[in-house]
CSV table of C-alpha atoms and ligand atoms in Angstrom, one decimal:
chain,number,residue,atom,x,y,z
A,1,MET,CA,12.9,31.9,-9.4
A,2,THR,CA,9.3,30.9,-9.4
A,3,GLU,CA,8.1,33.1,-12.2
A,4,GLY,CA,8.9,33.1,-15.9
A,5,GLU,CA,10.3,36.3,-17.4
A,6,ASP,CA,6.9,37.2,-18.6
A,7,GLY,CA,5.6,37.1,-15.0
A,8,ALA,CA,3.6,34.0,-15.6
A,9,ILE,CA,2.9,31.8,-12.6
A,10,PRO,CA,3.4,28.1,-13.3
A,11,LEU,CA,0.6,25.6,-12.4
A,12,ALA,CA,3.1,23.4,-10.5
A,13,ARG,CA,6.8,23.5,-9.9
A,14,PRO,CA,9.2,21.1,-8.1
A,15,VAL,CA,11.8,22.1,-5.5
A,16,LEU,CA,15.2,20.8,-6.5
A,17,GLY,CA,18.5,21.9,-5.2
A,18,GLU,CA,22.1,21.2,-4.2
A,19,ARG,CA,21.3,17.9,-2.4
A,20,GLU,CA,19.5,16.4,-5.4
A,21,ARG,CA,22.5,17.4,-7.6
A,22,GLU,CA,24.9,15.8,-5.1
A,23,LEU,CA,23.1,12.5,-4.8
A,24,VAL,CA,22.3,12.2,-8.5
A,25,TRP,CA,25.9,13.0,-9.3
A,26,SER,CA,27.2,10.4,-6.9
A,27,VAL,CA,25.1,7.7,-8.7
A,28,LEU,CA,26.4,8.8,-12.1
A,29,ARG,CA,30.0,8.7,-10.8
A,30,SER,CA,29.4,5.2,-9.3
A,31,GLY,CA,28.4,3.8,-12.7
A,32,ARG,CA,25.6,1.7,-11.0
A,33,LEU,CA,22.7,3.4,-12.6
A,34,SER,CA,20.0,0.8,-11.9
A,35,LEU,CA,19.4,-2.1,-9.4
A,36,GLY,CA,22.2,-0.5,-7.3
A,37,PRO,CA,22.3,0.3,-3.6
A,38,LEU,CA,20.1,3.4,-3.7
A,39,LEU,CA,17.0,1.3,-4.7
A,40,GLY,CA,16.8,-0.5,-1.3
A,41,GLN,CA,17.9,2.7,0.6
A,42,PHE,CA,15.1,4.7,-0.9
A,43,GLU,CA,12.5,1.9,-0.4
A,44,ARG,CA,13.5,1.5,3.3
A,45,ALA,CA,13.5,5.3,3.9
A,46,PHE,CA,10.2,5.8,2.2
A,47,ALA,CA,8.5,2.9,4.1
A,48,ALA,CA,9.8,4.2,7.4
A,49,ARG,CA,8.5,7.6,6.6
A,50,VAL,CA,4.9,6.4,6.1
A,51,GLY,CA,5.1,3.7,8.7
A,52,ALA,CA,4.8,0.8,6.2
A,53,GLY,CA,6.5,-2.6,6.6
A,54,TRP,CA,8.1,-2.3,3.2
A,55,GLY,CA,8.2,-0.4,-0.1
A,56,SER,CA,8.7,-1.6,-3.6
A,57,ALA,CA,9.8,1.2,-5.9
A,58,VAL,CA,8.5,1.3,-9.5
A,59,SER,CA,8.7,3.4,-12.6
A,60,SER,CA,5.4,5.2,-12.1
A,61,GLY,CA,2.4,5.5,-9.9
A,62,THR,CA,0.5,3.7,-12.6
A,63,ALA,CA,2.9,0.8,-12.6
A,64,GLY,CA,2.5,0.6,-8.9
A,65,LEU,CA,-1.3,0.5,-9.1
A,66,HIS,CA,-1.0,-2.1,-11.8
A,67,LEU,CA,1.2,-4.5,-9.8
A,68,ALA,CA,-0.9,-3.9,-6.7
A,69,VAL,CA,-4.2,-4.8,-8.3
A,70,ARG,CA,-2.6,-7.9,-9.8
A,71,ALA,CA,-1.3,-8.8,-6.3
A,72,VAL,CA,-4.8,-8.7,-4.7
A,73,GLY,CA,-6.2,-10.9,-7.4
A,74,VAL,CA,-7.8,-8.6,-10.0
A,75,SER,CA,-8.1,-10.7,-13.2
A,76,ASP,CA,-10.0,-11.7,-16.2
A,77,GLY,CA,-13.7,-11.1,-16.0
A,78,GLY,CA,-13.6,-9.7,-12.5
A,79,GLU,CA,-14.7,-6.3,-11.3
A,80,LEU,CA,-12.7,-3.6,-9.5
A,81,ILE,CA,-14.8,-0.9,-7.7
A,82,THR,CA,-13.3,2.6,-7.9
A,83,SER,CA,-14.0,6.3,-8.1
A,84,PRO,CA,-15.0,8.0,-11.3
A,85,PHE,CA,-13.5,11.2,-10.0
A,86,SER,CA,-9.8,10.4,-10.4
A,87,PHE,CA,-6.8,10.4,-12.7
A,88,VAL,CA,-7.5,7.8,-15.4
A,89,ALA,CA,-4.7,5.4,-14.2
A,90,SER,CA,-6.7,4.2,-11.2
A,91,ALA,CA,-9.4,2.7,-13.6
A,92,ASN,CA,-7.1,1.7,-16.4
A,93,VAL,CA,-5.2,-0.8,-14.2
A,94,ALA,CA,-8.3,-2.9,-14.1
A,95,VAL,CA,-8.6,-2.9,-17.9
A,96,TYR,CA,-4.9,-3.9,-18.1
A,97,GLU,CA,-5.9,-7.2,-16.3
A,98,ARG,CA,-9.1,-7.6,-18.5
A,99,ALA,CA,-11.3,-6.8,-15.5
A,100,ARG,CA,-14.1,-4.3,-15.5
A,101,PRO,CA,-13.7,-1.0,-13.6
A,102,VAL,CA,-17.0,-0.5,-11.8
A,103,PHE,CA,-17.5,3.1,-10.8
A,104,ALA,CA,-19.6,4.3,-7.8
A,105,ASP,CA,-20.4,7.9,-6.9
A,106,ILE,CA,-18.3,10.1,-4.6
A,107,ASP,CA,-19.0,11.9,-1.4
A,108,PRO,CA,-19.9,15.5,-2.1
A,109,VAL,CA,-17.8,16.8,0.7
A,110,THR,CA,-14.5,14.9,0.6
A,111,LEU,CA,-14.9,14.1,-3.2
A,112,ASN,CA,-13.7,10.5,-2.4
A,113,LEU,CA,-15.4,7.3,-3.3
A,114,ASP,CA,-18.5,7.0,-1.2
A,115,PRO,CA,-18.3,3.8,0.9
A,116,ALA,CA,-22.1,3.3,0.8
A,117,ALA,CA,-22.1,3.7,-3.0
A,118,ALA,CA,-19.2,1.3,-3.3
A,119,ALA,CA,-21.1,-1.3,-1.1
A,120,ALA,CA,-24.1,-1.0,-3.3
A,121,ALA,CA,-21.9,-1.8,-6.4
A,122,VAL,CA,-20.5,-5.1,-4.9
A,123,THR,CA,-21.5,-8.2,-7.0
A,124,ASP,CA,-20.2,-11.8,-6.9
A,125,ARG,CA,-17.6,-10.8,-9.5
A,126,THR,CA,-16.1,-8.0,-7.3
A,127,GLN,CA,-12.5,-8.8,-6.7
A,128,ALA,CA,-11.2,-5.6,-5.0
A,129,ILE,CA,-12.0,-2.0,-4.1
A,130,LEU,CA,-9.6,0.8,-5.1
A,131,PRO,CA,-10.3,4.0,-3.2
A,132,VAL,CA,-8.4,7.1,-4.3
A,133,HIS,CA,-7.3,9.7,-1.7
A,134,VAL,CA,-8.3,12.5,-4.1
A,135,PHE,CA,-6.5,15.8,-3.9
A,136,GLY,CA,-4.6,14.3,-0.9
A,137,TYR,CA,-7.7,14.0,1.4
A,138,PRO,CA,-7.8,10.5,2.9
A,139,ALA,CA,-10.7,8.2,1.9
A,140,ASP,CA,-12.7,6.6,4.7
A,141,MET,CA,-10.7,3.4,4.9
A,142,ALA,CA,-12.4,2.1,8.0
A,143,ALA,CA,-15.7,2.0,6.1
A,144,PHE,CA,-14.1,0.2,3.2
A,145,GLU,CA,-12.5,-2.3,5.5
A,146,ARG,CA,-15.9,-3.3,6.9
A,147,LEU,CA,-16.9,-4.5,3.4
A,148,GLY,CA,-14.4,-7.4,3.8
A,149,LEU,CA,-12.9,-7.2,0.3
A,150,PRO,CA,-9.3,-6.8,-0.8
A,151,LEU,CA,-8.3,-3.1,-0.9
A,152,VAL,CA,-5.7,-1.2,-2.9
A,153,GLU,CA,-5.2,2.5,-2.0
A,154,ASP,CA,-4.4,5.0,-4.7
A,155,ALA,CA,-2.2,7.3,-2.6
A,156,CYS,CA,-0.6,8.9,-5.6
A,157,GLU,CA,-1.8,12.4,-4.4
A,158,ALA,CA,-1.7,11.8,-0.7
A,159,LEU,CA,1.9,11.7,0.6
A,160,GLY,CA,1.9,13.3,4.0
A,161,ALA,CA,-1.8,12.7,4.6
A,162,ARG,CA,-3.3,11.0,7.7
A,163,TYR,CA,-6.4,8.9,8.0
A,164,GLU,CA,-9.2,9.9,10.3
A,165,ASP,CA,-7.7,7.8,13.1
A,166,GLY,CA,-4.4,9.7,12.8
A,167,GLY,CA,-2.3,7.0,11.0
A,168,GLU,CA,-0.1,7.9,8.1
A,169,VAL,CA,-1.5,7.2,4.7
A,170,GLY,CA,0.4,4.2,3.3
A,171,GLY,CA,1.0,2.6,6.7
A,172,ARG,CA,-2.3,0.9,7.1
A,173,GLY,CA,-1.3,-2.5,5.8
A,174,HIS,CA,-3.1,-2.5,2.5
A,175,LEU,CA,-1.1,-2.1,-0.7
A,176,ALA,CA,-0.9,1.6,-1.4
A,177,ALA,CA,0.6,3.2,-4.5
A,178,PHE,CA,2.3,6.6,-4.5
A,179,GLY,CA,3.4,8.5,-7.6
A,180,PHE,CA,6.5,10.7,-8.0
A,181,TYR,CA,5.8,12.6,-11.2
A,182,ALA,CA,7.1,16.2,-11.2
A,183,ASN,CA,4.0,17.8,-9.8
A,184,LYS,CA,3.7,15.4,-6.8
A,185,GLN,CA,4.7,16.2,-3.2
A,186,LEU,CA,7.9,14.3,-3.8
A,187,THR,CA,9.3,13.8,-7.3
A,188,THR,CA,11.8,11.4,-8.9
A,189,ALA,CA,10.9,13.0,-12.4
A,190,GLU,CA,8.9,9.8,-13.1
A,191,GLY,CA,8.4,7.1,-10.6
A,192,GLY,CA,6.3,5.5,-7.8
A,193,ILE,CA,6.3,3.1,-4.9
A,194,VAL,CA,4.0,0.5,-3.5
A,195,THR,CA,3.9,0.2,0.3
A,196,GLY,CA,2.5,-2.8,2.2
A,197,SER,CA,3.0,-5.0,5.2
A,198,GLU,CA,2.9,-8.7,4.0
A,199,GLU,CA,6.4,-9.8,3.2
A,200,ALA,CA,5.4,-12.3,0.5
A,201,LEU,CA,3.7,-9.5,-1.5
A,202,LYS,CA,7.0,-7.5,-1.4
A,203,GLN,CA,8.7,-10.4,-3.0
A,204,ARG,CA,6.0,-10.7,-5.6
A,205,LEU,CA,6.1,-7.0,-6.5
A,206,ASP,CA,9.9,-6.9,-6.6
A,207,SER,CA,9.9,-9.8,-9.0
A,208,GLU,CA,7.1,-8.6,-11.3
A,209,ARG,CA,8.6,-5.2,-11.7
A,210,ASN,CA,11.8,-6.9,-12.9
A,211,GLN,CA,10.5,-9.2,-15.6
A,212,GLY,CA,9.3,-11.9,-13.2
A,213,ARG,CA,12.8,-12.7,-12.1
A,214,ALA,CA,13.0,-14.6,-8.8
A,215,PRO,CA,15.5,-12.9,-6.4
A,216,ASP,CA,17.4,-16.1,-5.8
A,217,MET,CA,17.5,-17.3,-9.4
A,218,ASP,CA,19.9,-16.9,-12.2
A,219,TRP,CA,19.5,-13.9,-14.4
A,220,LEU,CA,17.8,-15.7,-17.2
A,221,ASP,CA,15.3,-17.8,-15.2
A,222,HIS,CA,11.9,-16.2,-15.0
A,223,ASP,CA,9.2,-18.1,-13.0
A,224,ARG,CA,6.3,-15.7,-13.6
A,225,LEU,CA,5.1,-13.1,-16.0
A,226,GLY,CA,6.8,-9.8,-15.3
A,227,PHE,CA,7.2,-6.3,-16.6
A,228,ASN,CA,10.0,-3.7,-16.7
A,229,TYR,CA,8.6,-1.4,-14.1
A,230,ARG,CA,12.0,-0.8,-12.4
A,231,LEU,CA,13.0,2.6,-10.9
A,232,SER,CA,16.6,3.6,-11.7
A,233,ASP,CA,19.1,4.5,-9.0
A,234,VAL,CA,19.3,8.0,-10.6
A,235,ALA,CA,15.6,8.4,-9.8
A,236,CYS,CA,16.1,6.9,-6.3
A,237,ALA,CA,18.8,9.5,-5.6
A,238,LEU,CA,16.3,12.2,-6.4
A,239,GLY,CA,13.8,10.5,-4.2
A,240,LEU,CA,16.2,10.2,-1.2
A,241,ALA,CA,17.1,13.9,-1.5
A,242,GLN,CA,13.4,14.8,-1.7
A,243,LEU,CA,12.7,12.7,1.3
A,244,GLU,CA,15.3,14.6,3.3
A,245,ARG,CA,13.4,17.8,2.6
A,246,LEU,CA,9.9,16.3,2.6
A,247,ASP,CA,8.8,18.1,5.9
A,248,SER,CA,9.6,21.4,4.3
A,249,LEU,CA,8.0,20.5,1.0
A,250,LEU,CA,4.8,19.5,2.8
A,251,ALA,CA,4.9,22.6,5.0
A,252,GLY,CA,5.4,24.8,2.0
A,253,ARG,CA,2.2,23.3,0.4
A,254,ALA,CA,0.2,23.7,3.6
A,255,ARG,CA,1.3,27.3,3.9
A,256,VAL,CA,0.2,28.1,0.3
A,257,ALA,CA,-3.1,26.3,0.9
A,258,ALA,CA,-3.8,28.3,4.1
A,259,LEU,CA,-3.1,31.5,2.1
A,260,TYR,CA,-5.7,30.5,-0.5
A,261,LEU,CA,-8.3,29.4,2.0
A,262,ASP,CA,-7.9,32.7,3.8
A,263,ALA,CA,-8.1,34.8,0.6
A,264,LEU,CA,-11.0,32.8,-1.0
A,265,GLY,CA,-13.0,32.1,2.1
A,266,ASP,CA,-15.8,34.5,1.4
A,267,VAL,CA,-16.2,34.4,-2.4
A,268,GLU,CA,-19.8,33.7,-2.9
A,269,GLY,CA,-20.8,30.3,-4.2
A,270,LEU,CA,-17.2,29.2,-4.5
A,271,GLY,CA,-16.5,25.6,-3.2
A,272,LEU,CA,-13.2,25.1,-1.3
A,273,PRO,CA,-11.3,22.0,-0.3
A,274,CYS,CA,-13.2,20.4,2.7
A,275,ALA,CA,-12.2,20.9,6.3
A,276,GLU,CA,-10.3,18.0,8.0
A,277,ARG,CA,-12.5,15.6,9.9
A,278,GLY,CA,-11.2,14.0,13.2
A,279,GLN,CA,-7.5,13.5,13.1
A,280,ALA,CA,-7.6,13.3,9.3
A,281,ARG,CA,-5.0,15.5,7.6
A,282,ARG,CA,-4.8,16.4,3.9
A,283,GLY,CA,-1.5,15.9,2.2
A,284,TRP,CA,-1.7,19.0,0.1
A,285,PHE,CA,-1.2,18.2,-3.6
A,286,VAL,CA,-3.3,20.6,-5.6
A,287,PHE,CA,-5.6,23.5,-4.8
A,288,VAL,CA,-8.9,22.8,-6.5
A,289,VAL,CA,-12.0,25.1,-6.2
A,290,GLN,CA,-15.5,24.4,-7.3
A,291,LEU,CA,-16.8,27.3,-9.4
A,292,PRO,CA,-20.3,28.6,-8.5
A,293,ARG,CA,-23.1,26.9,-10.4
A,294,GLY,CA,-24.0,28.7,-13.7
A,295,VAL,CA,-20.5,30.0,-14.3
A,296,ASP,CA,-18.9,29.2,-17.6
A,297,ARG,CA,-15.7,27.4,-16.6
A,298,ASP,CA,-14.0,27.7,-20.0
A,299,ALA,CA,-14.6,31.4,-20.0
A,300,VAL,CA,-13.0,31.6,-16.5
A,301,VAL,CA,-9.9,29.6,-17.7
A,302,ARG,CA,-9.6,31.9,-20.7
A,303,ALA,CA,-10.0,35.1,-18.7
A,304,LEU,CA,-7.4,33.8,-16.1
A,305,ALA,CA,-5.0,32.9,-18.9
A,306,GLU,CA,-5.2,36.5,-20.3
A,307,ARG,CA,-4.0,37.6,-16.9
A,308,GLN,CA,-1.0,35.1,-17.2
A,309,ILE,CA,-2.6,32.7,-14.7
A,310,PRO,CA,-2.8,29.1,-15.8
A,311,SER,CA,-5.7,26.9,-14.5
A,312,LYS,CA,-7.0,23.5,-15.4
A,313,PRO,CA,-10.4,21.7,-15.2
A,314,TYR,CA,-9.5,18.9,-12.9
A,315,PHE,CA,-10.6,16.1,-12.9
A,316,PRO,CA,-13.0,15.3,-15.8
A,317,ALA,CA,-15.4,12.4,-14.9
A,318,LEU,CA,-13.7,9.2,-15.9
A,319,HIS,CA,-16.8,7.4,-17.1
A,320,LEU,CA,-17.5,10.2,-19.5
A,321,MET,CA,-14.1,10.1,-21.2
A,322,SER,CA,-14.5,8.8,-24.7
A,323,TYR,CA,-12.6,5.5,-24.2
A,324,TYR,CA,-14.8,4.6,-21.1
A,325,ARG,CA,-18.0,5.8,-22.7
A,326,GLU,CA,-17.4,3.7,-25.8
A,327,THR,CA,-15.8,0.6,-24.2
A,328,PHE,CA,-18.1,0.3,-21.2
A,329,ALA,CA,-21.3,2.1,-22.5
A,330,HIS,CA,-21.3,4.8,-19.9
A,331,ARG,CA,-23.8,7.7,-20.1
A,332,PRO,CA,-24.1,11.1,-18.4
A,333,GLY,CA,-26.3,11.0,-15.3
A,334,GLU,CA,-24.9,7.7,-13.9
A,335,PHE,CA,-22.9,9.4,-11.1
A,336,PRO,CA,-24.5,12.8,-10.5
A,337,VAL,CA,-22.3,13.9,-7.6
A,338,CYS,CA,-19.1,13.2,-9.6
A,339,GLU,CA,-20.5,14.8,-12.7
A,340,ASP,CA,-21.6,18.0,-10.9
A,341,VAL,CA,-18.2,18.3,-9.2
A,342,ALA,CA,-16.2,17.5,-12.3
A,343,ALA,CA,-18.1,20.1,-14.3
A,344,ARG,CA,-17.2,22.9,-11.8
A,345,SER,CA,-13.6,21.9,-10.6
A,346,LEU,CA,-10.7,24.2,-11.4
A,347,ALA,CA,-7.1,23.6,-10.3
A,348,LEU,CA,-5.2,26.8,-9.5
A,349,PRO,CA,-1.4,27.3,-9.5
A,350,PHE,CA,0.0,25.5,-6.5
A,351,PHE,CA,3.6,24.6,-5.5
A,352,PRO,CA,5.7,24.8,-2.3
A,353,GLU,CA,7.6,27.9,-3.1
A,354,MET,CA,4.6,29.9,-4.2
A,355,THR,CA,4.8,33.4,-2.7
A,356,GLU,CA,2.2,35.3,-0.8
A,357,GLY,CA,2.2,37.8,-3.7
A,358,GLN,CA,1.6,35.1,-6.3
A,359,VAL,CA,-1.3,33.7,-4.3
A,360,ALA,CA,-2.8,37.2,-3.9
A,361,ARG,CA,-2.5,37.7,-7.7
A,362,VAL,CA,-4.3,34.5,-8.5
A,363,CYS,CA,-7.1,35.2,-5.9
A,364,GLU,CA,-7.6,38.8,-7.1
A,365,ALA,CA,-7.7,37.7,-10.7
A,366,LEU,CA,-10.2,34.9,-9.9
A,367,GLN,CA,-12.4,37.3,-7.9
A,368,ALA,CA,-12.3,39.9,-10.7
A,369,VAL,CA,-13.2,37.3,-13.3
A,370,LEU,CA,-16.0,35.8,-11.3
A,371,SER,CA,-17.5,39.2,-10.7
A,372,THR,CA,-17.7,40.1,-14.4
A,373,ARG,CA,-20.8,39.1,-16.3
A,374,SER,CA,-18.9,37.5,-19.2
A,375,VAL,CA,-18.5,34.2,-17.4
A,376,ALA,CA,-22.0,33.9,-15.9
B,401,PLP,C1,-0.4,11.0,-10.4
B,401,PLP,C2,-1.5,10.0,-10.1
B,401,PLP,C3,-1.3,8.6,-10.5
B,401,PLP,C4,0.0,8.1,-11.1
B,401,PLP,O1,0.5,8.8,-12.1
B,401,PLP,P1,1.9,8.4,-12.8
B,401,PLP,O2,2.0,9.5,-13.8
B,401,PLP,O3,1.7,7.0,-13.4
B,401,PLP,O4,3.0,8.4,-11.8
B,401,PLP,C5,-2.4,7.8,-10.2
B,401,PLP,N1,-3.5,8.2,-9.6
B,401,PLP,C6,-3.7,9.5,-9.3
B,401,PLP,C7,-5.0,9.8,-8.7
B,401,PLP,C8,-2.7,10.4,-9.6
B,401,PLP,O5,-2.9,11.7,-9.3
């Protein structure tokens, strides 16, 4: 069942089945609901999958990004360079550490942080750069590496993606955070993981997610500030079951993306997700189009909704959100590429089990709506 009784197509929908039920039930029966054996099992299986040295599972993608920026030294009064075209968490984690998120404009093709713009934003207060693999398309990591600063990758949308050199996203050695919210490629309901290569950092993250407890110390001895960012064994059970079916989940998303690309290929003025460069591969997360210039996006959203098709402006520019405008005195016009893209972006329904008929319904509705005068 992928449609509601009213025939509405959901915007996103996880694939959960017998295997998830079986593994979750076995955790419930065991009585070890957290810090049990599935935590390490899930971490090792996930790290192996992306070719990372280790994984440290946490309660959300945001928690993972937070621990990762702390681990590379983002702190009081420093600056973290990141993309203004992202989910708000990638900038918020700098603020959590009383550092300033410094935005730089994006590449108009990949929609990822532009390495040249990031380079121009470096100051003597820059502590790290946080590229986001937006909509699952890998950022140009080789270019960021040449800047010689600590890097944290926001891979929350990019499970299954490959860098331009063919390596798996998450396996490059930098700290990379993945998110497992219900709309992501793999879900644990809520959850996330940080992958990395340096063993000492794994110990630091494992400790900080668990109240700063040192692994070899007594329960009540805490030798550093920590958080409760643990991921339960119930969530890890979901994660292990999802990892077993990850190839088919990713293939399902790629299949739906190909149907969309095929159907929307010649809609005039409509921007589609960029083609893959070199050996780069997108880990399909969402299907976001750029509406033709001059089209009233709100009117398109309303007209699609009347046809039972949900859609969502995605993403709004971070620097223009009221919190960022007011706290950091941002103004329209600072990042023109991001602002243009953000004003035209629309996410369409997208999930692994979406049928050919559903994709056709969305595409026909979008084409019909765009061809009416009411939205122009
Ligand atoms: C999903 C996501 C996150 C993390 O989200 P959580 O809800 O905290 O798991 C971070 N960054 C981006 C770009 C995301 O899409």
